[in-house]
Amino acid sequence: MNAAADVNRAIDAVWRMEAPRLIAGLARQVRDVGLAEELAQEALVAALQAWPKSGVPDRPGAWLMQTAKRKAIDLFRRNKRFQAIGEGIAHELEQEQMTPPDLDAALDDQIGDDLLGLIFTACHPVLSPEARTALTLRLLCGLTTEEIARAFLSPEPTIAQRIVRAKRALADAGVEFEVPRGQDLSDRLESVLEVIYLVFNEGYSATSGDDLVRPQLSNEAMRLARILAGLAAEEPEVHGLLALMEIQASRFAARVGPDGEPILLPDQNRARWDHLLIRRALGGLARAEALLRESRTGPGPYVLQAGIAACHARAKTADETDWERIVALYEALGALQPSPVIELNRAVAVSMARGPAAGLAIVDGLRDEPALKTYHLLPGVRADLLAKLGRHSEARADFEHAASLARNERERAHLLKRAAESAAGT
Amino acid sequence: MRFMMLMIPKGYETAAPGSMPEDKGRVESMMKYNEALQRAGVLLALDGLHPPSMGARISFSRGRPKVTDGPFPEAKEVLGGYWVIDVKSRDEAIEWAKRCPASDEETIEVRQVQELEDWSDEIKPILEESSIERWAKKGE
């Protein structure tokens, strides 16, 4: 084993563990996320120079923080640009350096608020969802620009520019590095959860042939949500989103067949589900529901979606699924966020709970919905219900229509196969 | 990647039934460590295990199970507990293990959890087979 390479790998791991806390702590003190990241980077460079000779220090996080703060003082003293605002901050930092407190304890006490501040700043609504996502992966997950580019199948310069612009936009908008409180927190939380779920779905939609960075995104999203669930423990929607992602992730191994073909929920081998994740998710969902009972408020969209996912997760076989409960949850979700796609999902649940005719009545009500005009699942679902009712020639026409709208070859092939089966009257 | 950190405390192989950690300070520092794992978003599960003297071993000979009650005189190292963490690399798992406030009597073994893609192409289909296919085969 090469000792230098070992140290470099250890530094990598330390960086990943410490970077968010480091950047968050610095951002609070220098009041600029972009600058905080630069200082943290400089501390990393210093570690890469020093540690291969000295070994990794006992408290690597404290070492990095000390080094970054020293760099901050230098910068504020040297650079005219910072002198006006920097004098006070530099003085503060120097005082701290003179009487080094128990750094780990200080880090732990303040760190929760700092991290939360960093999450809310990176996901600030003045930024586009793409900018928020890139900044979050960079600042909070410690991904390099190159990794983010690979994960989103984008050229590296595009992502680099996106991050630079996002930091500038935050500075230009005069975004304060702080944790929103009260109602403000709930409002701002929405844009944070949106980013996390977006990152998760990027990873979830990755296929086995994809670069490994892509599926890793789902883990990053769950890790972020777990951090958030600790920091904003009173927010039901945080627990809801985490539970939703954990249940979806629990099906990773079961959702694709040996030849890469998708396996639908009812046909999945439930023994292949990740029951550790399911157990965690059901616990988190119970937590969210308890919080809602305490505050006497209704569930938000993530808690409702997690509730639906949980109905599947709890069923030992597909036949044991509590479809009536799923229908009720889709009704609540549709009342909260009226959408024809949710309505179509409700139709499927109704057909499972009360028979294909009841489902078909809802689907037929959606036929003139402009948002579903090119959505292959509308004729797909309708065809499936018609086939179950024995109306084979109508089913065949709808399967063929669905196939013409399908997004990929695999789906098209599957729908055409069903069309042929309907033609044969089976 | 998922890793198990296995805690192996020296002397636990002979610990009396029902013995539990009693050093307040050590329990507190271990709780702090567990919280750090949780706050970092990496902790999936953890458990402490009662001593082997309360357990049993089931060995197999020509397919026949044989039960032996604990303690097990031949065992030199036994498990005291475990953590399951989800991290990006083996190095990160090791880095977490290094931060455990363990005593001189304790060793932590870091082991990676097997994932579907680790299996050979011959075995994978058995694991990937959907229940409907198994059911269909049974019907044949």
XYZ file of C-alpha atoms in Angstrom:
566
model
C 0.000 0.000 0.000
C 1.165 3.470 -0.868
C 1.122 5.651 2.266
C 0.720 8.940 0.386
C -2.238 7.576 -1.548
C -3.761 6.362 1.733
C -3.516 9.837 3.241
C -5.042 11.391 0.146
C -7.999 9.007 0.308
C -8.420 9.765 4.000
C -8.381 13.494 3.210
C -11.086 12.887 0.622
C -13.254 11.190 3.215
C -12.590 13.842 5.854
C -13.432 16.545 3.335
C -16.735 14.969 2.514
C -17.602 14.690 6.195
C -16.410 18.141 7.215
C -17.006 20.386 4.182
C -20.662 21.252 4.870
C -20.014 22.096 8.526
C -16.895 24.018 7.590
C -18.572 26.058 4.867
C -21.630 26.650 7.044
C -19.579 27.862 10.016
C -17.485 30.140 7.826
C -20.494 31.496 5.957
C -22.042 32.671 9.205
C -18.865 34.494 10.162
C -17.878 36.037 6.815
C -21.519 36.482 5.733
C -20.902 35.261 2.194
C -21.439 31.687 1.019
C -19.171 32.011 -2.018
C -16.311 33.397 0.045
C -16.869 30.754 2.720
C -16.488 28.033 0.123
C -13.278 29.569 -1.222
C -11.814 29.714 2.276
C -12.794 26.120 2.931
C -11.136 25.116 -0.343
C -7.959 26.901 0.692
C -7.973 25.012 3.969
C -8.341 21.783 1.983
C -5.329 22.714 -0.151
C -3.354 23.375 3.027
C -4.384 19.968 4.377
C -3.298 18.280 1.146
C 0.130 19.844 1.620
C 0.526 19.299 5.367
C -1.162 15.993 6.172
C 0.875 13.647 3.965
C 3.899 14.710 6.085
C 2.291 15.157 9.509
C -0.443 12.548 9.211
C -4.151 13.296 9.605
C -4.630 15.294 12.837
C -6.783 13.935 15.659
C -9.473 16.533 15.077
C -9.360 17.135 11.348
C -12.519 19.257 11.360
C -11.125 21.668 13.951
C -7.812 21.824 12.056
C -9.567 22.758 8.815
C -11.695 25.384 10.570
C -8.682 27.002 12.266
C -6.782 27.104 8.999
C -9.708 28.571 7.075
C -10.214 31.265 9.710
C -6.554 32.213 9.563
C -6.920 32.566 5.799
C -9.990 34.734 6.355
C -8.089 37.077 8.657
C -5.244 37.374 6.135
C -7.697 38.115 3.374
C -9.598 40.748 5.297
C -6.390 42.492 6.392
C -4.751 42.375 2.975
C -7.541 43.056 0.581
C -8.928 46.591 0.266
C -12.167 45.234 -1.127
C -12.990 43.751 2.265
C -11.567 46.430 4.496
C -14.735 48.357 5.200
C -16.846 45.338 6.120
C -13.949 43.073 6.987
C -12.396 44.940 9.891
C -15.036 43.981 12.393
C -15.166 40.377 11.244
C -11.390 40.054 11.212
C -11.255 41.382 14.749
C -13.906 38.864 15.834
C -11.987 36.024 14.230
C -8.699 37.136 15.795
C -10.186 37.287 19.257
C -11.360 33.744 18.754
C -7.933 32.574 17.597
C -6.239 34.121 20.651
C -8.396 32.187 23.072
C -8.988 28.922 21.267
C -12.172 27.533 22.753
C -13.009 23.864 22.850
C -13.471 23.848 19.109
C -15.391 20.625 18.873
C -17.870 21.704 21.515
C -18.225 25.123 19.892
C -18.709 23.454 16.524
C -21.387 21.143 17.868
C -23.374 23.882 19.602
C -23.490 26.259 16.702
C -23.289 23.786 13.889
C -26.956 22.870 13.709
C -28.037 26.431 13.045
C -25.141 27.035 10.673
C -25.940 23.958 8.599
C -29.596 24.851 8.480
C -28.602 28.351 7.393
C -26.470 26.904 4.621
C -29.265 24.631 3.420
C -31.742 27.514 3.304
C -29.249 29.789 1.558
C -28.290 27.210 -1.087
C -31.988 26.551 -1.725
C -33.051 30.195 -1.672
C -36.121 30.904 -3.848
C -34.279 33.720 -5.705
C -32.389 30.902 -7.458
C -33.784 28.649 -10.170
C -34.321 25.007 -9.164
C -31.312 24.006 -11.332
C -29.074 26.556 -9.626
C -30.321 25.523 -6.188
C -29.651 21.885 -6.985
C -26.103 22.461 -8.236
C -25.246 24.680 -5.288
C -26.710 22.224 -2.792
C -24.740 19.281 -4.182
C -21.596 21.354 -4.148
C -21.898 22.978 -0.721
C -23.784 20.357 1.252
C -22.883 17.047 -0.349
C -19.269 17.912 -1.127
C -19.613 16.858 -4.770
C -17.084 18.296 -7.185
C -18.233 20.297 -10.196
C -17.114 17.410 -12.369
C -19.232 14.917 -10.406
C -22.293 17.163 -10.592
C -21.798 17.534 -14.345
C -21.565 13.750 -14.767
C -24.623 13.228 -12.591
C -26.736 15.606 -14.637
C -25.251 14.581 -17.980
C -24.198 18.197 -18.566
C -20.870 19.651 -19.706
C -18.647 20.638 -16.784
C -18.328 24.331 -17.824
C -22.128 24.631 -17.797
C -22.308 23.457 -14.186
C -19.307 25.548 -13.149
C -20.982 28.636 -14.611
C -24.261 27.766 -12.981
C -22.584 27.622 -9.569
C -20.672 30.877 -10.088
C -23.847 32.638 -11.204
C -25.832 31.238 -8.302
C -23.304 32.534 -5.781
C -23.323 35.933 -7.481
C -27.116 35.989 -7.542
C -27.187 35.358 -3.790
C -24.738 38.197 -3.190
C -26.577 40.565 -5.553
C -29.919 39.849 -3.944
C -28.365 40.601 -0.565
C -29.518 37.229 0.788
C -28.751 37.092 4.500
C -27.139 33.977 5.874
C -29.753 33.044 8.419
C -32.335 30.488 9.423
C -35.898 31.612 8.696
C -38.290 31.332 11.632
C -41.963 30.579 12.103
C -44.215 30.767 9.057
C -41.253 31.958 7.019
C -39.519 28.677 7.739
C -42.445 26.593 6.509
C -42.643 28.664 3.310
C -38.929 28.457 2.609
C -38.864 24.761 3.495
C -40.902 24.045 0.383
C -38.080 25.145 -1.902
C -35.574 23.037 0.096
C -37.724 19.902 -0.095
C -38.271 20.477 -3.812
C -34.503 20.450 -4.385
C -33.990 17.309 -2.322
C -36.743 15.414 -4.141
C -35.407 16.602 -7.488
C -31.956 15.234 -6.649
C -33.526 11.965 -5.501
C -35.513 11.520 -8.711
C -32.458 12.228 -10.857
C -30.816 9.292 -9.118
C -33.918 7.129 -9.133
C -34.355 7.458 -12.893
C -30.743 6.428 -13.533
C -30.331 3.057 -15.198
C -27.757 0.355 -14.534
C -25.638 1.403 -17.506
C -25.325 4.931 -16.146
C -22.300 6.407 -14.497
C -22.265 5.380 -10.821
C -22.499 9.027 -9.774
C -26.099 9.122 -10.939
C -27.661 6.450 -8.730
C -25.556 7.886 -5.909
C -27.700 11.043 -6.131
C -30.599 9.260 -4.458
C -28.378 8.460 -1.487
C -27.207 12.057 -1.341
C -30.831 13.210 -1.253
C -31.706 10.814 1.562
C -28.616 11.834 3.493
C -29.600 15.502 3.168
C -33.158 14.768 4.227
C -31.866 12.853 7.260
C -29.724 15.825 8.254
C -32.722 18.095 7.785
C -34.974 15.742 9.759
C -32.582 16.174 12.681
C -32.353 19.952 12.348
C -36.005 20.696 11.593
C -37.448 17.829 13.592
C -40.772 19.588 14.156
C -41.614 19.802 10.454
C -43.897 16.907 9.374
C -43.187 17.407 5.673
C -39.451 16.764 6.191
C -40.211 13.385 7.754
C -42.797 12.792 5.033
C -40.338 13.416 2.223
C -37.672 11.244 3.849
C -40.174 8.411 4.328
C -41.363 8.743 0.734
C -37.805 8.528 -0.607
C -36.864 5.644 1.681
C -39.843 3.573 0.561
C -39.124 4.300 -3.103
C -35.446 3.468 -2.573
C -36.425 0.247 -0.801
C -37.616 -1.039 -4.195
C -34.382 -0.280 -6.073
C -33.259 -3.877 -6.285
C -36.699 -5.251 -7.138
C -37.776 -2.824 -9.829
C -35.679 -4.121 -12.738
C -35.600 -7.629 -14.176
C -32.563 -9.615 -15.363
C -32.751 -8.063 -18.844
C -33.210 -4.538 -17.568
C -36.963 -4.551 -18.106
C -38.988 -2.632 -15.520
C -40.979 -4.749 -13.074
C -44.178 -3.088 -11.904
C -45.056 -2.844 -8.254
C -47.572 -5.724 -8.050
C -45.099 -8.122 -9.721
C -42.038 -7.200 -7.679
C -40.442 -9.785 -5.455
C -41.176 -8.261 -2.068
C -38.418 -10.241 -0.409
C -36.041 -8.125 -2.473
C -37.363 -4.912 -0.967
C -35.043 -3.258 1.492
C -36.858 -3.837 4.753
C -34.431 -1.774 6.789
C -35.387 1.282 4.747
C -39.075 0.400 4.964
C -38.884 0.108 8.740
C -37.177 3.492 8.967
C -39.728 5.035 6.614
C -42.736 3.719 8.512
C -41.201 5.089 11.720
C -40.630 8.491 10.111
C -44.157 8.569 8.734
C -45.562 7.772 12.187
C -43.482 10.638 13.542
C -44.913 13.018 10.927
C -48.458 11.893 11.680
C -47.922 12.397 15.412
C -46.653 15.939 14.778
C -49.719 16.672 12.660
C -52.028 15.400 15.398
C -50.248 17.579 17.970
C -50.524 20.698 15.849
C -54.011 19.794 14.608
C -53.082 20.422 10.986
C -53.692 18.385 7.869
C -50.955 16.459 6.068
C -48.962 18.124 3.272
C -48.205 16.564 -0.121
C -45.096 14.638 0.984
C -46.774 13.060 4.002
C -49.706 12.035 1.778
C -47.442 10.543 -0.890
C -45.446 8.745 1.779
C -48.759 7.437 3.141
C -49.622 5.983 -0.267
C -46.167 4.427 -0.644
C -46.502 3.014 2.871
C -49.749 1.212 1.940
C -47.756 -0.765 -0.627
C -44.792 -1.238 1.704
C -46.986 -2.675 4.456
C -48.667 -5.235 2.209
C -46.935 -8.618 2.387
C -48.419 -9.543 -0.977
C -49.914 -7.340 -3.691
C -53.363 -8.771 -2.866
C -53.152 -7.482 0.685
C -52.788 -3.838 -0.424
C -55.230 -1.519 1.329
C -56.623 0.093 -1.826
C -59.475 1.908 -0.067
C -56.921 3.746 2.037
C -54.929 4.596 -1.078
C -58.087 5.997 -2.685
C -58.677 8.216 0.356
C -55.053 9.428 0.296
C -55.249 10.268 -3.426
C -58.462 12.186 -2.753
C -56.711 14.235 -0.081
C -53.704 14.778 -2.351
C -55.939 15.855 -5.236
C -57.763 18.311 -2.975
C -54.406 19.815 -1.970
C -52.818 19.874 -5.421
C -55.507 19.380 -8.062
C -53.866 17.596 -10.994
C -55.131 15.284 -13.735
C -52.171 12.936 -13.142
C -53.185 12.479 -9.499
C -56.768 11.957 -10.677
C -55.568 9.222 -13.041
C -53.741 7.564 -10.177
C -56.876 7.770 -8.075
C -58.764 6.067 -10.911
C -56.327 3.133 -10.796
C -56.711 2.876 -7.018
C -60.510 3.007 -7.310
C -60.440 0.235 -9.912
C -58.380 -1.919 -7.563
C -60.653 -1.191 -4.607
C -64.049 -1.279 -6.292
C -63.597 -2.903 -9.684
C -62.582 -1.785 -13.196
C -65.956 -0.181 -14.068
C -65.693 2.327 -11.197
C -62.153 3.214 -12.298
C -63.164 3.550 -15.924
C -65.834 6.136 -15.052
C -63.131 8.415 -13.599
C -60.741 7.819 -16.509
C -63.452 8.695 -19.018
C -63.938 11.995 -17.228
C -60.299 12.791 -17.971
C -60.379 12.155 -21.715
C -60.636 15.816 -22.717
C -58.027 16.965 -20.214
C -55.558 19.054 -22.253
C -52.639 18.270 -19.885
C -53.044 14.543 -20.628
C -53.438 14.840 -24.410
C -50.025 13.310 -25.097
C -49.706 11.314 -21.862
C -49.414 7.642 -22.790
C -50.662 6.435 -19.424
C -54.163 7.852 -19.974
C -54.999 5.499 -22.880
C -52.731 2.884 -21.236
C -54.749 2.797 -18.033
C -58.048 2.996 -19.917
C -57.031 0.089 -22.140
C -56.079 -2.003 -19.124
C -59.461 -1.385 -17.490
C -61.325 -2.144 -20.743
C -59.393 -5.397 -21.094
C -60.362 -6.374 -17.551
C -63.996 -5.680 -18.471
C -63.689 -7.944 -21.515
C -64.121 -5.057 -23.979
C -61.191 -6.276 -26.065
C -61.552 -4.365 -29.331
C -61.785 -1.020 -27.507
C -58.850 -2.081 -25.306
C -56.779 -2.876 -28.353
C -57.409 0.564 -29.908
C -56.389 2.303 -26.671
C -53.283 0.145 -26.209
C -52.206 1.057 -29.730
C -52.871 4.741 -29.087
C -50.841 4.506 -25.853
C -47.984 2.798 -27.709
C -47.866 5.671 -30.206
C -47.384 8.102 -27.294
C -44.925 6.003 -25.254
C -41.652 7.651 -24.284
C -39.321 4.741 -24.866
C -38.973 1.514 -26.827
C -39.493 -0.779 -23.858
C -42.813 0.796 -22.936
C -43.909 0.850 -26.563
C -43.098 -2.845 -26.975
C -44.985 -3.699 -23.804
C -48.090 -1.743 -24.887
C -48.052 -3.284 -28.380
C -47.852 -6.736 -26.810
C -50.923 -5.938 -24.725
C -52.665 -4.642 -27.887
C -51.960 -7.946 -29.637
C -53.276 -9.901 -26.636
C -56.471 -7.828 -26.721
C -56.831 -8.500 -30.430
C -56.679 -12.204 -29.631
C -59.366 -11.627 -27.014
C -57.374 -12.853 -24.017
C -22.463 2.130 -0.012
C -23.635 0.469 3.094
C -21.200 -0.605 5.788
C -21.518 -2.407 9.064
C -19.281 -1.296 11.882
C -18.973 -4.317 14.137
C -18.015 -3.655 17.740
C -15.848 -6.425 19.228
C -15.245 -5.905 22.975
C -12.519 -8.022 24.559
C -13.842 -10.085 27.453
C -17.433 -10.058 26.233
C -17.087 -13.747 25.318
C -17.128 -14.567 29.036
C -19.492 -11.821 30.248
C -22.210 -13.000 32.635
C -25.807 -13.143 31.419
C -27.537 -9.785 31.727
C -24.366 -7.719 32.060
C -24.877 -4.215 30.723
C -22.533 -1.217 30.350
C -22.500 0.681 33.648
C -19.907 3.392 33.150
C -22.016 6.559 32.827
C -19.293 8.586 31.149
C -18.693 5.958 28.507
C -22.379 5.559 27.752
C -22.678 9.335 27.420
C -19.757 9.638 25.025
C -21.109 6.735 22.971
C -24.501 8.455 22.794
C -22.777 11.596 21.554
C -21.050 9.574 18.868
C -24.334 7.998 17.788
C -25.893 11.440 17.588
C -23.014 12.663 15.427
C -23.643 9.767 13.034
C -27.317 10.592 12.952
C -26.804 14.330 12.497
C -24.505 13.655 9.553
C -27.327 11.691 7.940
C -25.313 8.475 7.627
C -26.835 6.311 10.369
C -29.353 3.669 9.246
C -29.471 1.353 12.229
C -27.646 0.439 15.403
C -28.054 -2.112 18.165
C -26.239 -3.360 21.207
C -26.236 -7.114 21.734
C -26.621 -9.053 24.970
C -23.604 -11.258 25.797
C -23.131 -14.669 24.172
C -23.846 -16.323 27.535
C -27.518 -15.479 26.864
C -27.377 -16.630 23.257
C -27.127 -19.935 21.440
C -25.238 -21.285 18.467
C -26.844 -23.468 15.880
C -24.389 -25.569 13.930
C -25.199 -27.913 11.073
C -23.963 -31.350 10.389
C -25.179 -33.097 7.238
C -28.089 -30.680 7.141
C -29.069 -31.378 10.738
C -29.125 -28.396 13.111
C -27.513 -28.768 16.521
C -28.106 -26.175 19.239
C -25.413 -25.193 21.781
C -26.267 -22.716 24.533
C -23.823 -19.885 25.283
C -21.240 -19.059 26.468
C -18.993 -20.567 23.813
C -15.581 -21.475 25.227
C -13.952 -21.719 21.797
C -14.936 -18.173 20.748
C -12.117 -15.632 21.083
C -13.926 -12.651 19.570
C -17.626 -11.954 19.864
C -19.897 -9.140 18.782
C -21.047 -6.511 21.242
C -23.110 -4.473 18.836
C -23.168 -2.899 15.408
C -23.947 0.191 13.399
C -25.201 0.227 9.801
C -24.123 3.371 7.969
C -24.621 4.615 4.420
C -21.530 6.440 3.160
C -19.815 7.232 -0.101
C -16.664 5.158 0.297
C -14.790 2.617 2.403
C -12.529 5.454 3.509
C -15.469 7.392 4.843
C -16.636 4.335 6.788
C -13.143 3.944 8.249
C -13.037 7.649 9.102
C -16.294 7.286 11.019
C -15.026 4.211 12.855
C -11.877 6.126 13.856
C -14.044 8.708 15.581
C -15.720 6.191 17.858
C -14.909 6.847 21.541
C -13.921 3.209 22.038
C -11.718 1.867 24.831
C -8.440 -0.062 24.599
C -10.457 -3.248 25.027
C -12.580 -2.636 21.950
C -12.015 -3.211 18.251
C -14.251 -2.095 15.422
C -14.379 -4.143 12.263
C -15.679 -2.316 9.174
C -17.427 -4.537 6.611
C -19.196 -3.609 3.400
C -22.757 -4.810 2.861
C -23.227 -6.819 -0.346
C -25.310 -5.201 -3.065
C -27.060 -6.768 -6.037
C -24.368 -5.648 -8.484
C -21.675 -7.487 -6.475
C -23.111 -10.895 -7.445
C -22.010 -12.868 -10.471
C -24.087 -12.875 -13.635
C -25.028 -16.499 -12.978
C -26.469 -15.824 -9.537
C -28.047 -12.423 -10.204
C -31.078 -13.775 -12.096
C -32.062 -15.857 -9.046
C -32.094 -12.714 -6.927
C -33.791 -10.599 -9.564
C -36.529 -13.006 -10.467
C -39.880 -11.402 -9.831
C -42.477 -13.150 -7.733
C -44.793 -13.469 -10.714
C -42.158 -15.453 -12.577
C -41.598 -17.759 -9.648
C -45.332 -18.189 -9.358
C -45.633 -18.903 -13.084
C -42.870 -21.511 -12.862
C -44.581 -23.204 -9.964
C -47.727 -23.469 -12.070
C -45.938 -25.236 -14.909
